[in-house]
């Protein structure tokens, strides 16, 4: 039965956000079921919905898919956002693994003890501007094309845009030394499916606030393991 | 230039070991360069060999591949260990991500200060979250391999994970008869059997010396 994909997660970004971005970029409508409490998660575990007891989980094409990367790989392949051959795929994989590393740092930042937060933020900004962004700036400079890989829109472009916007939330002028990334950001944001996702009322989730963080901690039992 | 893939990493398991396993399972010979000093690491960065300043690095087919999963995905596809279609690939990806998470706990364990280590949690996760999934999969389809009646990356990585956990807790498979049979069966596949013999590129369990080298080279505080 080919209904819309259905996403199971808590009502926040976390590990599901990249999946929301990719579905949106591919123009795929999706439904969402939110875990608001630990009991909601336990219930999903009890009925055997979660292969490794964890979310994200996406019901798609008759499968209950778990594991963020497995889900992203499937969606990207299915919607032709994964390059035209093995070598393009390898380049895309390198690029997206790095954006996911940076996303992970940003995602974990709110969980740092308050005394470590300032140093942690500085470290994130340093990594973004010295280890990650220069690579994408150079890639765009070297080939002079609109998209990161193969002169064609791919998941690498989607994931880089997502990461840029999250990094800008940490430091608004973080792209100041990266003119090509600034142009890239404007260009990709204007792609109709992405433009739509960036508008208010879309399924894009806001940055974590104190209330959502507390709820997330309780759903995922963070700090108790 | 030999044409063999060349691996650059520390002389130990870490994130490179799954790559060694996959190449070995595919019957592919490879060369290795070992990182021993910070100066060596900084030179690699200066020479532009490491796209994101990190290892593992695998030089293969004219590319300098970095990022463990990018490397593994490429090798699995190239050596036809990634299923026959999208859905099989999705299944393999889910299984592989599960074993990666489990092995990740063990990798981290060795770099955790002794007082904070929690082996019990790793064994609990292995026996209640991960192994039951694979035991059930084998039970449900009754086939030799995890996915699609064909040897795949999922089988290689599950064997690697089983052996890794058994090193810490030898009885860990006691409640998983199908995994015990699976382990025996996979270990007997000629390429894997060869990799499991002394003198192969398989690396031993991390020791204090290995941990110290990694910390020194990467200057991790």
JSON list of C-alpha atoms in Angstrom, two decimals, chain A residues 6-225:
[
{"chain": "A", "resi": 6, "resn": "UNK", "atom": "CA", "xyz": [4.91, 8.14, 8.51]},
{"chain": "A", "resi": 7, "resn": "UNK", "atom": "CA", "xyz": [7.58, 9.42, 10.85]},
{"chain": "A", "resi": 8, "resn": "UNK", "atom": "CA", "xyz": [7.76, 8.37, 14.51]},
{"chain": "A", "resi": 9, "resn": "UNK", "atom": "CA", "xyz": [9.83, 10.64, 16.78]},
{"chain": "A", "resi": 10, "resn": "UNK", "atom": "CA", "xyz": [9.46, 13.30, 19.38]},
{"chain": "A", "resi": 11, "resn": "UNK", "atom": "CA", "xyz": [8.21, 16.75, 18.36]},
{"chain": "A", "resi": 12, "resn": "UNK", "atom": "CA", "xyz": [11.61, 18.28, 17.72]},
{"chain": "A", "resi": 13, "resn": "UNK", "atom": "CA", "xyz": [14.58, 18.14, 15.39]},
{"chain": "A", "resi": 14, "resn": "UNK", "atom": "CA", "xyz": [17.00, 15.58, 16.81]},
{"chain": "A", "resi": 15, "resn": "UNK", "atom": "CA", "xyz": [17.97, 12.78, 14.43]},
{"chain": "A", "resi": 16, "resn": "UNK", "atom": "CA", "xyz": [14.73, 12.95, 12.48]},
{"chain": "A", "resi": 17, "resn": "UNK", "atom": "CA", "xyz": [15.24, 16.46, 11.12]},
{"chain": "A", "resi": 18, "resn": "UNK", "atom": "CA", "xyz": [17.63, 15.45, 8.34]},
{"chain": "A", "resi": 19, "resn": "UNK", "atom": "CA", "xyz": [15.05, 12.88, 7.23]},
{"chain": "A", "resi": 20, "resn": "UNK", "atom": "CA", "xyz": [12.33, 15.57, 7.18]},
{"chain": "A", "resi": 21, "resn": "UNK", "atom": "CA", "xyz": [14.61, 17.76, 5.07]},
{"chain": "A", "resi": 22, "resn": "UNK", "atom": "CA", "xyz": [15.30, 15.02, 2.55]},
{"chain": "A", "resi": 23, "resn": "UNK", "atom": "CA", "xyz": [11.66, 14.01, 2.15]},
{"chain": "A", "resi": 24, "resn": "UNK", "atom": "CA", "xyz": [10.68, 17.67, 1.79]},
{"chain": "A", "resi": 25, "resn": "UNK", "atom": "CA", "xyz": [13.43, 18.32, -0.77]},
{"chain": "A", "resi": 26, "resn": "UNK", "atom": "CA", "xyz": [12.21, 15.32, -2.76]},
{"chain": "A", "resi": 27, "resn": "UNK", "atom": "CA", "xyz": [8.68, 16.76, -2.67]},
{"chain": "A", "resi": 28, "resn": "UNK", "atom": "CA", "xyz": [7.33, 13.86, -0.63]},
{"chain": "A", "resi": 29, "resn": "UNK", "atom": "CA", "xyz": [4.47, 14.57, 1.76]},
{"chain": "A", "resi": 30, "resn": "UNK", "atom": "CA", "xyz": [4.68, 12.74, 5.07]},
{"chain": "A", "resi": 31, "resn": "UNK", "atom": "CA", "xyz": [2.76, 12.23, 8.31]},
{"chain": "A", "resi": 32, "resn": "UNK", "atom": "CA", "xyz": [4.17, 12.38, 11.80]},
{"chain": "A", "resi": 33, "resn": "UNK", "atom": "CA", "xyz": [3.39, 10.66, 15.10]},
{"chain": "A", "resi": 34, "resn": "UNK", "atom": "CA", "xyz": [5.03, 12.30, 18.09]},
{"chain": "A", "resi": 35, "resn": "UNK", "atom": "CA", "xyz": [6.20, 10.63, 21.30]},
{"chain": "A", "resi": 36, "resn": "UNK", "atom": "CA", "xyz": [5.40, 13.13, 24.01]},
{"chain": "A", "resi": 37, "resn": "UNK", "atom": "CA", "xyz": [6.25, 10.98, 27.03]},
{"chain": "A", "resi": 38, "resn": "UNK", "atom": "CA", "xyz": [8.45, 8.04, 27.95]},
{"chain": "A", "resi": 39, "resn": "UNK", "atom": "CA", "xyz": [5.30, 5.90, 28.03]},
{"chain": "A", "resi": 40, "resn": "UNK", "atom": "CA", "xyz": [4.68, 6.69, 24.34]},
{"chain": "A", "resi": 41, "resn": "UNK", "atom": "CA", "xyz": [8.14, 5.33, 23.54]},
{"chain": "A", "resi": 42, "resn": "UNK", "atom": "CA", "xyz": [7.66, 2.27, 25.73]},
{"chain": "A", "resi": 43, "resn": "UNK", "atom": "CA", "xyz": [4.40, 1.53, 23.95]},
{"chain": "A", "resi": 44, "resn": "UNK", "atom": "CA", "xyz": [6.11, 1.57, 20.53]},
{"chain": "A", "resi": 45, "resn": "UNK", "atom": "CA", "xyz": [8.80, -0.74, 21.91]},
{"chain": "A", "resi": 46, "resn": "UNK", "atom": "CA", "xyz": [6.22, -3.10, 23.37]},
{"chain": "A", "resi": 47, "resn": "UNK", "atom": "CA", "xyz": [4.30, -3.51, 20.11]},
{"chain": "A", "resi": 48, "resn": "UNK", "atom": "CA", "xyz": [7.54, -4.33, 18.32]},
{"chain": "A", "resi": 49, "resn": "UNK", "atom": "CA", "xyz": [7.60, -1.29, 16.04]},
{"chain": "A", "resi": 50, "resn": "UNK", "atom": "CA", "xyz": [11.22, -0.42, 16.74]},
{"chain": "A", "resi": 51, "resn": "UNK", "atom": "CA", "xyz": [13.78, -2.95, 15.54]},
{"chain": "A", "resi": 52, "resn": "UNK", "atom": "CA", "xyz": [16.46, -1.83, 18.02]},
{"chain": "A", "resi": 53, "resn": "UNK", "atom": "CA", "xyz": [14.03, -0.16, 20.46]},
{"chain": "A", "resi": 54, "resn": "UNK", "atom": "CA", "xyz": [15.02, 3.22, 19.09]},
{"chain": "A", "resi": 55, "resn": "UNK", "atom": "CA", "xyz": [13.66, 6.07, 17.05]},
{"chain": "A", "resi": 56, "resn": "UNK", "atom": "CA", "xyz": [13.76, 7.54, 14.42]},
{"chain": "A", "resi": 57, "resn": "UNK", "atom": "CA", "xyz": [11.38, 5.10, 12.79]},
{"chain": "A", "resi": 58, "resn": "UNK", "atom": "CA", "xyz": [9.82, 5.70, 9.38]},
{"chain": "A", "resi": 59, "resn": "UNK", "atom": "CA", "xyz": [7.03, 3.59, 7.93]},
{"chain": "A", "resi": 60, "resn": "UNK", "atom": "CA", "xyz": [7.66, 3.61, 4.21]},
{"chain": "A", "resi": 61, "resn": "UNK", "atom": "CA", "xyz": [6.87, 1.22, 1.35]},
{"chain": "A", "resi": 62, "resn": "UNK", "atom": "CA", "xyz": [5.68, -1.51, 3.70]},
{"chain": "A", "resi": 63, "resn": "UNK", "atom": "CA", "xyz": [8.79, -1.34, 5.89]},
{"chain": "A", "resi": 64, "resn": "UNK", "atom": "CA", "xyz": [9.26, -0.04, 9.42]},
{"chain": "A", "resi": 65, "resn": "UNK", "atom": "CA", "xyz": [12.68, 1.47, 8.86]},
{"chain": "A", "resi": 66, "resn": "UNK", "atom": "CA", "xyz": [14.96, 2.44, 11.70]},
{"chain": "A", "resi": 67, "resn": "UNK", "atom": "CA", "xyz": [18.52, 3.79, 11.90]},
{"chain": "A", "resi": 68, "resn": "UNK", "atom": "CA", "xyz": [18.87, 7.31, 10.56]},
{"chain": "A", "resi": 69, "resn": "UNK", "atom": "CA", "xyz": [21.41, 6.51, 7.86]},
{"chain": "A", "resi": 70, "resn": "UNK", "atom": "CA", "xyz": [19.51, 3.46, 6.58]},
{"chain": "A", "resi": 71, "resn": "UNK", "atom": "CA", "xyz": [16.43, 5.66, 6.21]},
{"chain": "A", "resi": 72, "resn": "UNK", "atom": "CA", "xyz": [18.31, 8.50, 4.52]},
{"chain": "A", "resi": 73, "resn": "UNK", "atom": "CA", "xyz": [20.09, 6.11, 2.12]},
{"chain": "A", "resi": 74, "resn": "UNK", "atom": "CA", "xyz": [16.77, 4.56, 1.09]},
{"chain": "A", "resi": 75, "resn": "UNK", "atom": "CA", "xyz": [14.99, 7.87, 0.52]},
{"chain": "A", "resi": 76, "resn": "UNK", "atom": "CA", "xyz": [17.95, 9.35, -1.36]},
{"chain": "A", "resi": 77, "resn": "UNK", "atom": "CA", "xyz": [18.21, 6.32, -3.68]},
{"chain": "A", "resi": 78, "resn": "UNK", "atom": "CA", "xyz": [14.50, 6.06, -4.23]},
{"chain": "A", "resi": 79, "resn": "UNK", "atom": "CA", "xyz": [14.23, 9.72, -5.24]},
{"chain": "A", "resi": 80, "resn": "UNK", "atom": "CA", "xyz": [17.42, 9.89, -7.35]},
{"chain": "A", "resi": 81, "resn": "UNK", "atom": "CA", "xyz": [19.28, 12.16, -4.96]},
{"chain": "A", "resi": 82, "resn": "UNK", "atom": "CA", "xyz": [22.29, 9.86, -4.56]},
{"chain": "A", "resi": 83, "resn": "UNK", "atom": "CA", "xyz": [24.42, 10.49, -7.63]},
{"chain": "A", "resi": 84, "resn": "UNK", "atom": "CA", "xyz": [24.55, 8.66, -10.94]},
{"chain": "A", "resi": 85, "resn": "UNK", "atom": "CA", "xyz": [27.20, 6.04, -10.15]},
{"chain": "A", "resi": 86, "resn": "UNK", "atom": "CA", "xyz": [29.33, 4.54, -7.39]},
{"chain": "A", "resi": 87, "resn": "UNK", "atom": "CA", "xyz": [32.00, 7.24, -7.49]},
{"chain": "A", "resi": 88, "resn": "UNK", "atom": "CA", "xyz": [29.49, 10.09, -7.24]},
{"chain": "A", "resi": 89, "resn": "UNK", "atom": "CA", "xyz": [27.83, 8.20, -4.43]},
{"chain": "A", "resi": 90, "resn": "UNK", "atom": "CA", "xyz": [31.17, 7.91, -2.62]},
{"chain": "A", "resi": 91, "resn": "UNK", "atom": "CA", "xyz": [31.73, 11.65, -2.88]},
{"chain": "A", "resi": 92, "resn": "UNK", "atom": "CA", "xyz": [28.19, 12.37, -1.68]},
{"chain": "A", "resi": 93, "resn": "UNK", "atom": "CA", "xyz": [28.69, 9.97, 1.23]},
{"chain": "A", "resi": 94, "resn": "UNK", "atom": "CA", "xyz": [31.90, 11.71, 2.28]},
{"chain": "A", "resi": 95, "resn": "UNK", "atom": "CA", "xyz": [30.19, 15.09, 2.17]},
{"chain": "A", "resi": 96, "resn": "UNK", "atom": "CA", "xyz": [27.07, 14.00, 4.09]},
{"chain": "A", "resi": 97, "resn": "UNK", "atom": "CA", "xyz": [28.95, 12.03, 6.73]},
{"chain": "A", "resi": 98, "resn": "UNK", "atom": "CA", "xyz": [30.84, 15.22, 7.54]},
{"chain": "A", "resi": 99, "resn": "UNK", "atom": "CA", "xyz": [27.68, 17.34, 7.72]},
{"chain": "A", "resi": 100, "resn": "UNK", "atom": "CA", "xyz": [26.20, 14.70, 10.01]},
{"chain": "A", "resi": 101, "resn": "UNK", "atom": "CA", "xyz": [29.28, 14.88, 12.25]},
{"chain": "A", "resi": 102, "resn": "UNK", "atom": "CA", "xyz": [28.84, 18.63, 12.52]},
{"chain": "A", "resi": 103, "resn": "UNK", "atom": "CA", "xyz": [25.08, 18.27, 13.08]},
{"chain": "A", "resi": 104, "resn": "UNK", "atom": "CA", "xyz": [25.81, 15.83, 15.89]},
{"chain": "A", "resi": 105, "resn": "UNK", "atom": "CA", "xyz": [28.04, 18.37, 17.65]},
{"chain": "A", "resi": 106, "resn": "UNK", "atom": "CA", "xyz": [25.35, 21.04, 17.33]},
{"chain": "A", "resi": 107, "resn": "UNK", "atom": "CA", "xyz": [22.63, 18.61, 18.44]},
{"chain": "A", "resi": 108, "resn": "UNK", "atom": "CA", "xyz": [24.50, 17.63, 21.60]},
{"chain": "A", "resi": 109, "resn": "UNK", "atom": "CA", "xyz": [25.38, 21.19, 22.56]},
{"chain": "A", "resi": 110, "resn": "UNK", "atom": "CA", "xyz": [22.21, 21.79, 24.64]},
{"chain": "A", "resi": 111, "resn": "UNK", "atom": "CA", "xyz": [23.01, 18.66, 26.64]},
{"chain": "A", "resi": 112, "resn": "UNK", "atom": "CA", "xyz": [26.36, 20.02, 27.84]},
{"chain": "A", "resi": 113, "resn": "UNK", "atom": "CA", "xyz": [26.63, 21.06, 31.50]},
{"chain": "A", "resi": 114, "resn": "UNK", "atom": "CA", "xyz": [26.29, 24.84, 31.71]},
{"chain": "A", "resi": 115, "resn": "UNK", "atom": "CA", "xyz": [29.91, 25.42, 32.71]},
{"chain": "A", "resi": 116, "resn": "UNK", "atom": "CA", "xyz": [31.12, 23.66, 29.54]},
{"chain": "A", "resi": 117, "resn": "UNK", "atom": "CA", "xyz": [28.71, 25.37, 27.13]},
{"chain": "A", "resi": 118, "resn": "UNK", "atom": "CA", "xyz": [30.78, 28.38, 26.14]},
{"chain": "A", "resi": 119, "resn": "UNK", "atom": "CA", "xyz": [33.87, 26.34, 25.37]},
{"chain": "A", "resi": 120, "resn": "UNK", "atom": "CA", "xyz": [31.78, 23.79, 23.50]},
{"chain": "A", "resi": 121, "resn": "UNK", "atom": "CA", "xyz": [30.17, 26.43, 21.33]},
{"chain": "A", "resi": 122, "resn": "UNK", "atom": "CA", "xyz": [33.56, 27.89, 20.47]},
{"chain": "A", "resi": 123, "resn": "UNK", "atom": "CA", "xyz": [34.77, 24.43, 19.50]},
{"chain": "A", "resi": 124, "resn": "UNK", "atom": "CA", "xyz": [31.74, 23.87, 17.23]},
{"chain": "A", "resi": 125, "resn": "UNK", "atom": "CA", "xyz": [32.29, 27.19, 15.50]},
{"chain": "A", "resi": 126, "resn": "UNK", "atom": "CA", "xyz": [35.98, 26.46, 15.07]},
{"chain": "A", "resi": 127, "resn": "UNK", "atom": "CA", "xyz": [35.32, 23.04, 13.55]},
{"chain": "A", "resi": 128, "resn": "UNK", "atom": "CA", "xyz": [32.65, 24.45, 11.25]},
{"chain": "A", "resi": 129, "resn": "UNK", "atom": "CA", "xyz": [34.87, 27.24, 9.96]},
{"chain": "A", "resi": 130, "resn": "UNK", "atom": "CA", "xyz": [38.23, 25.44, 9.77]},
{"chain": "A", "resi": 131, "resn": "UNK", "atom": "CA", "xyz": [37.47, 21.77, 9.16]},
{"chain": "A", "resi": 132, "resn": "UNK", "atom": "CA", "xyz": [34.10, 21.57, 7.35]},
{"chain": "A", "resi": 133, "resn": "UNK", "atom": "CA", "xyz": [33.02, 24.72, 5.52]},
{"chain": "A", "resi": 134, "resn": "UNK", "atom": "CA", "xyz": [36.37, 25.24, 3.75]},
{"chain": "A", "resi": 135, "resn": "UNK", "atom": "CA", "xyz": [35.95, 21.83, 2.09]},
{"chain": "A", "resi": 136, "resn": "UNK", "atom": "CA", "xyz": [32.57, 22.71, 0.58]},
{"chain": "A", "resi": 137, "resn": "UNK", "atom": "CA", "xyz": [33.68, 26.23, -0.36]},
{"chain": "A", "resi": 138, "resn": "UNK", "atom": "CA", "xyz": [36.66, 24.72, -2.20]},
{"chain": "A", "resi": 139, "resn": "UNK", "atom": "CA", "xyz": [34.50, 22.08, -3.91]},
{"chain": "A", "resi": 140, "resn": "UNK", "atom": "CA", "xyz": [32.19, 24.76, -5.27]},
{"chain": "A", "resi": 141, "resn": "UNK", "atom": "CA", "xyz": [35.16, 26.90, -6.29]},
{"chain": "A", "resi": 142, "resn": "UNK", "atom": "CA", "xyz": [36.98, 24.04, -8.05]},
{"chain": "A", "resi": 143, "resn": "UNK", "atom": "CA", "xyz": [34.11, 22.97, -10.31]},
{"chain": "A", "resi": 144, "resn": "UNK", "atom": "CA", "xyz": [32.17, 26.24, -10.45]},
{"chain": "A", "resi": 145, "resn": "UNK", "atom": "CA", "xyz": [28.87, 24.39, -10.62]},
{"chain": "A", "resi": 146, "resn": "UNK", "atom": "CA", "xyz": [25.58, 25.03, -8.83]},
{"chain": "A", "resi": 147, "resn": "UNK", "atom": "CA", "xyz": [25.52, 21.74, -6.94]},
{"chain": "A", "resi": 148, "resn": "UNK", "atom": "CA", "xyz": [28.12, 19.93, -4.87]},
{"chain": "A", "resi": 149, "resn": "UNK", "atom": "CA", "xyz": [28.33, 16.70, -6.87]},
{"chain": "A", "resi": 150, "resn": "UNK", "atom": "CA", "xyz": [27.90, 15.77, -10.50]},
{"chain": "A", "resi": 151, "resn": "UNK", "atom": "CA", "xyz": [26.34, 19.04, -11.59]},
{"chain": "A", "resi": 152, "resn": "UNK", "atom": "CA", "xyz": [23.05, 17.78, -10.24]},
{"chain": "A", "resi": 153, "resn": "UNK", "atom": "CA", "xyz": [20.92, 18.34, -7.13]},
{"chain": "A", "resi": 154, "resn": "UNK", "atom": "CA", "xyz": [21.58, 15.61, -4.54]},
{"chain": "A", "resi": 155, "resn": "UNK", "atom": "CA", "xyz": [21.21, 14.86, -0.86]},
{"chain": "A", "resi": 156, "resn": "UNK", "atom": "CA", "xyz": [24.64, 16.42, -0.33]},
{"chain": "A", "resi": 157, "resn": "UNK", "atom": "CA", "xyz": [23.17, 19.83, -1.22]},
{"chain": "A", "resi": 158, "resn": "UNK", "atom": "CA", "xyz": [20.15, 19.30, 1.04]},
{"chain": "A", "resi": 159, "resn": "UNK", "atom": "CA", "xyz": [22.21, 18.17, 4.01]},
{"chain": "A", "resi": 160, "resn": "UNK", "atom": "CA", "xyz": [24.77, 20.96, 3.58]},
{"chain": "A", "resi": 161, "resn": "UNK", "atom": "CA", "xyz": [22.01, 23.58, 3.54]},
{"chain": "A", "resi": 162, "resn": "UNK", "atom": "CA", "xyz": [20.47, 22.09, 6.67]},
{"chain": "A", "resi": 163, "resn": "UNK", "atom": "CA", "xyz": [23.84, 22.18, 8.44]},
{"chain": "A", "resi": 164, "resn": "UNK", "atom": "CA", "xyz": [24.61, 25.74, 7.30]},
{"chain": "A", "resi": 165, "resn": "UNK", "atom": "CA", "xyz": [21.30, 27.00, 8.72]},
{"chain": "A", "resi": 166, "resn": "UNK", "atom": "CA", "xyz": [21.90, 25.18, 12.03]},
{"chain": "A", "resi": 167, "resn": "UNK", "atom": "CA", "xyz": [25.41, 26.59, 12.23]},
{"chain": "A", "resi": 168, "resn": "UNK", "atom": "CA", "xyz": [24.06, 30.09, 11.56]},
{"chain": "A", "resi": 169, "resn": "UNK", "atom": "CA", "xyz": [21.73, 29.65, 14.51]},
{"chain": "A", "resi": 170, "resn": "UNK", "atom": "CA", "xyz": [24.91, 29.20, 16.60]},
{"chain": "A", "resi": 171, "resn": "UNK", "atom": "CA", "xyz": [26.61, 32.23, 15.03]},
{"chain": "A", "resi": 172, "resn": "UNK", "atom": "CA", "xyz": [24.67, 34.33, 12.50]},
{"chain": "A", "resi": 173, "resn": "UNK", "atom": "CA", "xyz": [27.73, 35.50, 10.54]},
{"chain": "A", "resi": 174, "resn": "UNK", "atom": "CA", "xyz": [29.43, 32.12, 10.46]},
{"chain": "A", "resi": 175, "resn": "UNK", "atom": "CA", "xyz": [29.51, 32.20, 6.63]},
{"chain": "A", "resi": 176, "resn": "UNK", "atom": "CA", "xyz": [31.23, 35.58, 6.51]},
{"chain": "A", "resi": 177, "resn": "UNK", "atom": "CA", "xyz": [34.44, 34.15, 5.03]},
{"chain": "A", "resi": 178, "resn": "UNK", "atom": "CA", "xyz": [32.65, 31.79, 2.61]},
{"chain": "A", "resi": 179, "resn": "UNK", "atom": "CA", "xyz": [31.16, 33.74, -0.31]},
{"chain": "A", "resi": 180, "resn": "UNK", "atom": "CA", "xyz": [30.42, 30.66, -2.41]},
{"chain": "A", "resi": 181, "resn": "UNK", "atom": "CA", "xyz": [28.58, 29.01, 0.48]},
{"chain": "A", "resi": 182, "resn": "UNK", "atom": "CA", "xyz": [26.54, 32.17, 0.90]},
{"chain": "A", "resi": 183, "resn": "UNK", "atom": "CA", "xyz": [25.55, 31.99, -2.77]},
{"chain": "A", "resi": 184, "resn": "UNK", "atom": "CA", "xyz": [24.95, 28.24, -2.43]},
{"chain": "A", "resi": 185, "resn": "UNK", "atom": "CA", "xyz": [22.67, 28.85, 0.55]},
{"chain": "A", "resi": 186, "resn": "UNK", "atom": "CA", "xyz": [20.60, 31.40, -1.40]},
{"chain": "A", "resi": 187, "resn": "UNK", "atom": "CA", "xyz": [20.42, 29.19, -4.48]},
{"chain": "A", "resi": 188, "resn": "UNK", "atom": "CA", "xyz": [19.40, 25.97, -2.72]},
{"chain": "A", "resi": 189, "resn": "UNK", "atom": "CA", "xyz": [16.91, 27.82, -0.51]},
{"chain": "A", "resi": 190, "resn": "UNK", "atom": "CA", "xyz": [15.17, 28.95, -3.68]},
{"chain": "A", "resi": 191, "resn": "UNK", "atom": "CA", "xyz": [14.52, 25.48, -5.00]},
{"chain": "A", "resi": 192, "resn": "UNK", "atom": "CA", "xyz": [10.70, 25.24, -4.85]},
{"chain": "A", "resi": 193, "resn": "UNK", "atom": "CA", "xyz": [10.43, 22.19, -2.58]},
{"chain": "A", "resi": 194, "resn": "UNK", "atom": "CA", "xyz": [13.02, 23.60, -0.21]},
{"chain": "A", "resi": 195, "resn": "UNK", "atom": "CA", "xyz": [11.56, 27.10, -0.31]},
{"chain": "A", "resi": 196, "resn": "UNK", "atom": "CA", "xyz": [8.27, 25.57, 0.76]},
{"chain": "A", "resi": 197, "resn": "UNK", "atom": "CA", "xyz": [9.93, 23.68, 3.61]},
{"chain": "A", "resi": 198, "resn": "UNK", "atom": "CA", "xyz": [11.55, 26.90, 4.83]},
{"chain": "A", "resi": 199, "resn": "UNK", "atom": "CA", "xyz": [8.24, 28.68, 5.13]},
{"chain": "A", "resi": 200, "resn": "UNK", "atom": "CA", "xyz": [6.28, 28.96, 8.39]},
{"chain": "A", "resi": 201, "resn": "UNK", "atom": "CA", "xyz": [3.72, 26.20, 8.76]},
{"chain": "A", "resi": 202, "resn": "UNK", "atom": "CA", "xyz": [5.90, 23.53, 7.19]},
{"chain": "A", "resi": 203, "resn": "UNK", "atom": "CA", "xyz": [6.98, 20.41, 9.09]},
{"chain": "A", "resi": 204, "resn": "UNK", "atom": "CA", "xyz": [10.41, 21.83, 9.74]},
{"chain": "A", "resi": 205, "resn": "UNK", "atom": "CA", "xyz": [11.03, 21.89, 13.48]},
{"chain": "A", "resi": 206, "resn": "UNK", "atom": "CA", "xyz": [12.34, 24.91, 15.42]},
{"chain": "A", "resi": 207, "resn": "UNK", "atom": "CA", "xyz": [15.59, 24.94, 17.40]},
{"chain": "A", "resi": 208, "resn": "UNK", "atom": "CA", "xyz": [15.40, 23.27, 20.79]},
{"chain": "A", "resi": 209, "resn": "UNK", "atom": "CA", "xyz": [13.99, 25.43, 23.55]},
{"chain": "A", "resi": 210, "resn": "UNK", "atom": "CA", "xyz": [14.13, 24.64, 27.26]},
{"chain": "A", "resi": 211, "resn": "UNK", "atom": "CA", "xyz": [10.65, 23.08, 27.32]},
{"chain": "A", "resi": 212, "resn": "UNK", "atom": "CA", "xyz": [11.27, 20.80, 24.32]},
{"chain": "A", "resi": 213, "resn": "UNK", "atom": "CA", "xyz": [14.69, 19.82, 25.69]},
{"chain": "A", "resi": 214, "resn": "UNK", "atom": "CA", "xyz": [13.17, 18.74, 29.00]},
{"chain": "A", "resi": 215, "resn": "UNK", "atom": "CA", "xyz": [10.54, 16.70, 27.18]},
{"chain": "A", "resi": 216, "resn": "UNK", "atom": "CA", "xyz": [13.15, 15.10, 24.90]},
{"chain": "A", "resi": 217, "resn": "UNK", "atom": "CA", "xyz": [15.29, 14.15, 27.90]},
{"chain": "A", "resi": 218, "resn": "UNK", "atom": "CA", "xyz": [12.36, 12.45, 29.54]},
{"chain": "A", "resi": 219, "resn": "UNK", "atom": "CA", "xyz": [11.25, 10.56, 26.41]},
{"chain": "A", "resi": 220, "resn": "UNK", "atom": "CA", "xyz": [14.75, 9.30, 25.68]},
{"chain": "A", "resi": 221, "resn": "UNK", "atom": "CA", "xyz": [15.69, 8.82, 29.32]},
{"chain": "A", "resi": 222, "resn": "UNK", "atom": "CA", "xyz": [18.77, 10.95, 28.85]},
{"chain": "A", "resi": 223, "resn": "UNK", "atom": "CA", "xyz": [20.86, 11.28, 31.96]},
{"chain": "A", "resi": 224, "resn": "UNK", "atom": "CA", "xyz": [19.50, 8.09, 33.45]},
{"chain": "A", "resi": 225, "resn": "UNK", "atom": "CA", "xyz": [21.61, 5.46, 31.68]}
]
